[in-house]
PDB file of C-alpha atoms and ligand atoms in Angstrom:
ATOM      1  CA  MET A1003     -23.797-130.776  23.684  1.00  0.00           C
ATOM      2  CA  ALA A1004     -20.673-128.645  23.699  1.00  0.00           C
ATOM      3  CA  ASN A1005     -18.669-128.483  26.913  1.00  0.00           C
ATOM      4  CA  GLU A1006     -21.341-130.412  28.774  1.00  0.00           C
ATOM      5  CA  TRP A1007     -18.841-131.111  31.573  1.00  0.00           C
ATOM      6  CA  ARG A1008     -19.292-127.550  32.834  1.00  0.00           C
ATOM      7  CA  GLU A1009     -22.619-128.622  34.282  1.00  0.00           C
ATOM      8  CA  HIS A1010     -21.494-132.100  35.387  1.00  0.00           C
ATOM      9  CA  ALA A1011     -22.484-132.680  39.011  1.00  0.00           C
ATOM     10  CA  LYS A1012     -18.973-133.885  39.867  1.00  0.00           C
ATOM     11  CA  LEU A1013     -17.229-130.829  38.462  1.00  0.00           C
ATOM     12  CA  LYS A1014     -19.638-128.000  39.099  1.00  0.00           C
ATOM     13  CA  GLY A1015     -18.107-125.292  41.248  1.00  0.00           C
ATOM     14  CA  LYS A1016     -14.529-126.390  40.517  1.00  0.00           C
ATOM     15  CA  PHE A1017     -14.001-124.297  37.398  1.00  0.00           C
ATOM     16  CA  LEU A1018     -12.524-120.812  37.268  1.00  0.00           C
ATOM     17  CA  PRO A1019     -15.203-118.171  36.621  1.00  0.00           C
ATOM     18  CA  ASP A1020     -13.191-116.606  33.793  1.00  0.00           C
ATOM     19  CA  HIS A1021     -11.967-119.950  32.397  1.00  0.00           C
ATOM     20  CA  PRO A1022     -14.978-122.236  32.682  1.00  0.00           C
ATOM     21  CA  ASP A1023     -13.151-125.324  31.351  1.00  0.00           C
ATOM     22  CA  ASP A1024     -10.143-125.011  33.674  1.00  0.00           C
ATOM     23  CA  LEU A1025      -9.721-126.633  37.054  1.00  0.00           C
ATOM     24  CA  GLN A1026      -6.977-128.031  39.275  1.00  0.00           C
ATOM     25  CA  VAL A1027      -6.151-131.740  39.207  1.00  0.00           C
ATOM     26  CA  PHE A1028      -3.671-133.835  41.201  1.00  0.00           C
ATOM     27  CA  VAL A1029      -1.264-135.381  38.717  1.00  0.00           C
ATOM     28  CA  HIS A1030       1.335-137.977  39.711  1.00  0.00           C
ATOM     29  CA  ASP A1031       3.869-140.618  38.731  1.00  0.00           C
ATOM     30  CA  GLY A1032       2.122-143.167  40.963  1.00  0.00           C
ATOM     31  CA  GLY A1033       1.669-143.682  44.688  1.00  0.00           C
ATOM     32  CA  PRO A1034       4.377-143.869  47.385  1.00  0.00           C
ATOM     33  CA  ARG A1035       5.134-147.549  46.666  1.00  0.00           C
ATOM     34  CA  ILE A1036       5.981-146.753  43.075  1.00  0.00           C
ATOM     35  CA  THR A1037       7.676-143.357  43.144  1.00  0.00           C
ATOM     36  CA  ARG A1038       9.178-140.833  45.537  1.00  0.00           C
ATOM     37  CA  ASN A1039       7.747-137.954  43.575  1.00  0.00           C
ATOM     38  CA  PRO A1040       4.758-136.488  45.392  1.00  0.00           C
ATOM     39  CA  ALA A1041       1.589-135.643  43.514  1.00  0.00           C
ATOM     40  CA  GLU A1042       1.266-132.088  42.289  1.00  0.00           C
ATOM     41  CA  ALA A1043      -1.796-129.952  41.661  1.00  0.00           C
ATOM     42  CA  VAL A1044      -1.748-128.482  38.155  1.00  0.00           C
ATOM     43  CA  TRP A1045      -4.257-126.592  36.032  1.00  0.00           C
ATOM     44  CA  VAL A1046      -6.051-128.680  33.452  1.00  0.00           C
ATOM     45  CA  THR A1047      -8.425-127.603  30.721  1.00  0.00           C
ATOM     46  CA  VAL A1048     -11.181-130.161  30.333  1.00  0.00           C
ATOM     47  CA  THR A1049     -11.658-131.539  26.817  1.00  0.00           C
ATOM     48  CA  GLY A1050     -14.131-134.370  27.299  1.00  0.00           C
ATOM     49  CA  ALA A1051     -16.121-136.571  29.607  1.00  0.00           C
ATOM     50  CA  ASP A1052     -17.099-140.229  29.541  1.00  0.00           C
ATOM     51  CA  GLY A1053     -19.474-140.874  32.409  1.00  0.00           C
ATOM     52  CA  GLU A1054     -17.478-139.859  35.488  1.00  0.00           C
ATOM     53  CA  VAL A1055     -14.086-140.095  33.816  1.00  0.00           C
ATOM     54  CA  PHE A1056     -12.897-136.787  32.400  1.00  0.00           C
ATOM     55  CA  ARG A1057     -10.220-135.896  29.874  1.00  0.00           C
ATOM     56  CA  GLY A1058      -8.107-132.786  29.831  1.00  0.00           C
ATOM     57  CA  ARG A1059      -4.843-131.128  28.842  1.00  0.00           C
ATOM     58  CA  VAL A1060      -2.260-130.067  31.423  1.00  0.00           C
ATOM     59  CA  LEU A1061      -1.703-126.316  31.273  1.00  0.00           C
ATOM     60  CA  ASN A1062       1.362-125.873  33.441  1.00  0.00           C
ATOM     61  CA  GLN A1063       4.606-127.763  33.821  1.00  0.00           C
ATOM     62  CA  PRO A1064       4.768-129.991  36.924  1.00  0.00           C
ATOM     63  CA  HIS A1065       7.940-129.515  38.985  1.00  0.00           C
ATOM     64  CA  ASN A1066       9.130-133.073  39.592  1.00  0.00           C
ATOM     65  CA  LEU A1067       7.035-135.514  37.621  1.00  0.00           C
ATOM     66  CA  ARG A1068       8.099-137.870  34.847  1.00  0.00           C
ATOM     67  CA  ALA A1069       4.728-139.142  33.693  1.00  0.00           C
ATOM     68  CA  VAL A1070       3.126-135.752  33.145  1.00  0.00           C
ATOM     69  CA  ARG A1071       4.257-132.566  31.501  1.00  0.00           C
ATOM     70  CA  GLN A1072       2.779-129.390  30.165  1.00  0.00           C
ATOM     71  CA  GLY A1073       0.502-130.273  27.270  1.00  0.00           C
ATOM     72  CA  SER A1074      -0.034-133.894  28.406  1.00  0.00           C
ATOM     73  CA  GLU A1075      -3.481-135.332  27.775  1.00  0.00           C
ATOM     74  CA  ILE A1076      -4.688-136.969  30.971  1.00  0.00           C
ATOM     75  CA  LYS A1077      -7.781-138.602  32.383  1.00  0.00           C
ATOM     76  CA  PHE A1078      -9.056-137.840  35.836  1.00  0.00           C
ATOM     77  CA  VAL A1079     -11.846-138.642  38.256  1.00  0.00           C
ATOM     78  CA  VAL A1080     -13.349-136.852  41.225  1.00  0.00           C
ATOM     79  CA  ALA A1081     -12.493-138.754  44.410  1.00  0.00           C
ATOM     80  CA  ASP A1082     -13.829-138.580  47.941  1.00  0.00           C
ATOM     81  CA  GLY A1083     -11.265-137.259  50.404  1.00  0.00           C
ATOM     82  CA  ALA A1084      -9.179-135.442  47.800  1.00  0.00           C
ATOM     83  CA  GLU A1085      -9.022-131.673  47.567  1.00  0.00           C
ATOM     84  CA  PHE A1086      -8.826-131.831  43.756  1.00  0.00           C
ATOM     85  CA  PRO A1087      -9.780-134.454  41.163  1.00  0.00           C
ATOM     86  CA  ILE A1088      -7.023-137.022  40.607  1.00  0.00           C
ATOM     87  CA  MET A1089      -5.333-138.253  37.458  1.00  0.00           C
ATOM     88  CA  VAL A1090      -6.013-141.878  36.491  1.00  0.00           C
ATOM     89  CA  THR A1091      -4.281-144.125  33.970  1.00  0.00           C
ATOM     90  CA  ASP A1092      -6.022-146.367  31.446  1.00  0.00           C
ATOM     91  CA  LYS A1093      -4.539-149.380  33.210  1.00  0.00           C
ATOM     92  CA  TYR A1094      -5.991-148.219  36.510  1.00  0.00           C
ATOM     93  CA  LEU A1095      -9.396-147.683  34.941  1.00  0.00           C
ATOM     94  CA  ARG A1096      -9.324-151.165  33.391  1.00  0.00           C
ATOM     95  CA  GLU A1097      -8.504-152.852  36.703  1.00  0.00           C
ATOM     96  CA  ARG A1098     -10.486-150.680  39.075  1.00  0.00           C
ATOM     97  CA  GLY A1099     -13.818-152.428  38.543  1.00  0.00           C
ATOM     98  CA  ALA A1100     -12.514-155.714  39.957  1.00  0.00           C
ATOM     99  CA  TRP A1101     -11.570-154.200  43.336  1.00  0.00           C
ATOM    100  CA  VAL A1102     -13.072-152.485  46.348  1.00  0.00           C
ATOM    101  CA  PHE A1103     -10.937-149.671  47.731  1.00  0.00           C
ATOM    102  CA  HIS A1104     -11.564-149.106  51.419  1.00  0.00           C
ATOM    103  CA  PRO A1105     -11.180-145.397  52.172  1.00  0.00           C
ATOM    104  CA  CYS A1106      -8.015-144.148  53.859  1.00  0.00           C
ATOM    105  CA  GLN A1107      -8.540-144.170  57.596  1.00  0.00           C
ATOM    106  CA  LYS A1108      -7.068-140.708  57.970  1.00  0.00           C
ATOM    107  CA  CYS A1109      -8.398-138.679  55.061  1.00  0.00           C
ATOM    108  CA  GLY A1110     -11.115-140.828  53.479  1.00  0.00           C
ATOM    109  CA  PHE A1111      -9.436-141.036  50.061  1.00  0.00           C
ATOM    110  CA  ALA A1112     -10.981-143.999  48.245  1.00  0.00           C
ATOM    111  CA  GLU A1113      -9.008-144.266  45.011  1.00  0.00           C
ATOM    112  CA  LEU A1114      -5.448-145.413  44.321  1.00  0.00           C
ATOM    113  CA  PHE A1115      -2.768-143.764  42.217  1.00  0.00           C
ATOM    114  CA  ASP A1116      -1.544-147.133  40.959  1.00  0.00           C
ATOM    115  CA  ALA A1117      -3.166-150.009  39.130  1.00  0.00           C
ATOM    116  CA  PRO A1118      -3.657-152.832  41.679  1.00  0.00           C
ATOM    117  CA  SER A1119      -1.523-155.205  39.571  1.00  0.00           C
ATOM    118  CA  ASP A1120       1.396-152.759  39.731  1.00  0.00           C
ATOM    119  CA  LEU A1121       1.043-152.430  43.515  1.00  0.00           C
ATOM    120  CA  ILE A1122       0.892-156.198  43.981  1.00  0.00           C
ATOM    121  CA  ARG A1123       4.091-156.620  41.996  1.00  0.00           C
ATOM    122  CA  VAL A1124       5.913-154.143  44.245  1.00  0.00           C
ATOM    123  CA  VAL A1125       4.400-155.109  47.596  1.00  0.00           C
ATOM    124  CA  PHE A1126       4.538-158.877  47.031  1.00  0.00           C
ATOM    125  CA  PRO A1127       7.513-159.402  44.709  1.00  0.00           C
ATOM    126  CA  ASN A1128       7.558-163.148  45.386  1.00  0.00           C
ATOM    127  CA  THR A1129       3.968-163.744  44.418  1.00  0.00           C
ATOM    128  CA  ARG A1130       3.452-165.956  41.410  1.00  0.00           C
ATOM    129  CA  PRO A1131       2.170-163.948  38.450  1.00  0.00           C
ATOM    130  CA  ASP A1132      -0.899-166.166  38.199  1.00  0.00           C
ATOM    131  CA  ALA A1133      -1.721-165.969  41.918  1.00  0.00           C
ATOM    132  CA  GLN A1134      -5.037-164.400  42.802  1.00  0.00           C
ATOM    133  CA  MET A1135      -4.543-161.652  45.353  1.00  0.00           C
ATOM    134  CA  CYS A1136      -7.681-161.227  47.399  1.00  0.00           C
ATOM    135  CA  MET A1137      -6.705-158.349  49.672  1.00  0.00           C
ATOM    136  CA  PHE A1138      -3.820-156.205  50.823  1.00  0.00           C
ATOM    137  CA  THR A1139      -3.154-152.814  52.341  1.00  0.00           C
ATOM    138  CA  THR A1140      -1.298-149.886  50.845  1.00  0.00           C
ATOM    139  CA  PHE A1141      -0.362-146.362  51.836  1.00  0.00           C
ATOM    140  CA  CYS A1142      -2.633-143.499  50.953  1.00  0.00           C
ATOM    141  CA  PRO A1143      -0.874-141.373  48.318  1.00  0.00           C
ATOM    142  CA  LEU A1144      -2.384-138.196  49.756  1.00  0.00           C
ATOM    143  CA  CYS A1145      -1.678-138.469  53.477  1.00  0.00           C
ATOM    144  CA  GLY A1146       0.299-141.658  54.174  1.00  0.00           C
ATOM    145  CA  GLY A1147      -2.598-143.350  55.965  1.00  0.00           C
ATOM    146  CA  VAL A1148      -3.593-146.939  55.288  1.00  0.00           C
ATOM    147  CA  GLN A1149      -6.007-148.042  52.585  1.00  0.00           C
ATOM    148  CA  GLY A1150      -7.413-151.525  52.134  1.00  0.00           C
ATOM    149  CA  VAL A1151      -7.658-153.052  48.670  1.00  0.00           C
ATOM    150  CA  GLU A1152      -9.958-156.020  48.290  1.00  0.00           C
ATOM    151  CA  ALA A1153     -10.814-158.153  45.273  1.00  0.00           C
ATOM    152  CA  LYS A1154     -14.520-158.273  44.515  1.00  0.00           C
ATOM    153  CA  ASP A1155     -14.462-161.989  43.745  1.00  0.00           C
ATOM    154  CA  ASP A1156     -13.018-163.712  46.783  1.00  0.00           C
ATOM    155  CA  PRO A1157     -10.431-166.158  45.461  1.00  0.00           C
ATOM    156  CA  ALA A1158     -10.414-167.907  48.837  1.00  0.00           C
ATOM    157  CA  ALA A1159     -13.566-169.626  47.657  1.00  0.00           C
ATOM    158  CA  THR A1160     -11.733-171.231  44.753  1.00  0.00           C
ATOM    159  CA  ASP A1161      -8.609-172.033  46.772  1.00  0.00           C
ATOM    160  CA  SER A1162      -6.297-170.359  44.275  1.00  0.00           C
ATOM    161  CA  GLY A1163      -4.788-167.713  46.553  1.00  0.00           C
ATOM    162  CA  PRO A1164      -1.641-168.036  48.660  1.00  0.00           C
ATOM    163  CA  ALA A1165      -2.419-169.531  52.071  1.00  0.00           C
ATOM    164  CA  TYR A1166      -1.321-166.499  54.076  1.00  0.00           C
ATOM    165  CA  LEU A1167      -3.780-164.334  52.219  1.00  0.00           C
ATOM    166  CA  THR A1168      -6.776-166.604  52.547  1.00  0.00           C
ATOM    167  CA  GLN A1169      -5.896-166.837  56.220  1.00  0.00           C
ATOM    168  CA  ALA A1170      -6.110-163.075  56.539  1.00  0.00           C
ATOM    169  CA  ALA A1171      -9.521-163.087  54.909  1.00  0.00           C
ATOM    170  CA  LYS A1172     -11.093-164.585  58.007  1.00  0.00           C
ATOM    171  CA  SER A1173     -10.696-161.478  60.148  1.00  0.00           C
ATOM    172  CA  PRO A1174     -11.519-157.812  59.535  1.00  0.00           C
ATOM    173  CA  TRP A1175      -7.892-157.279  58.649  1.00  0.00           C
ATOM    174  CA  TRP A1176      -7.941-153.562  57.852  1.00  0.00           C
ATOM    175  CA  LYS A1177      -9.392-152.673  61.238  1.00  0.00           C
ATOM    176  CA  PHE A1178      -6.169-153.578  62.967  1.00  0.00           C
ATOM    177  CA  TRP A1179      -4.320-150.561  61.645  1.00  0.00           C
TER     178      TRP A1179
HETATM  179 ZN1   ZN B2539      -5.249-140.513  53.286  1.00  0.00          ZN
END
């Protein structure tokens, strides 16, 4: 079916009446741990959909971003807590299924801008590459609140995670913030 995304439950109501494939999307270079460039809302014309992951082409030039420019082909998802859908990378999509993202305590945003492996590298630079990270917190890229990121398979059970992390697993760690 042509342009079936127009009727997609996640996108309905977001399109311009006169341009029924065009909507606004938050594009970014990554979250606040990775870049100082804030996300920007740009117009995107949708070109495809795969389940709840959409593809589109950026229609206007972002002001300060490196990863995205006018004409870029991007993927995006609709996220709770966000005013507009958000851009996602292939790496993020590949890793996302292995994690639970606890919504931001301030705004409810429940996605990340960065692939968890990229965040872990920045937040825990001394972690061994083969270490299993079971949970950590990060800053919400939309409002600066705190989000919890938790591995679906608890590596504490296999004793492969760093001790300080398995220790943290015993208490409801994200509630302390
Ligand atoms: Zn937030």
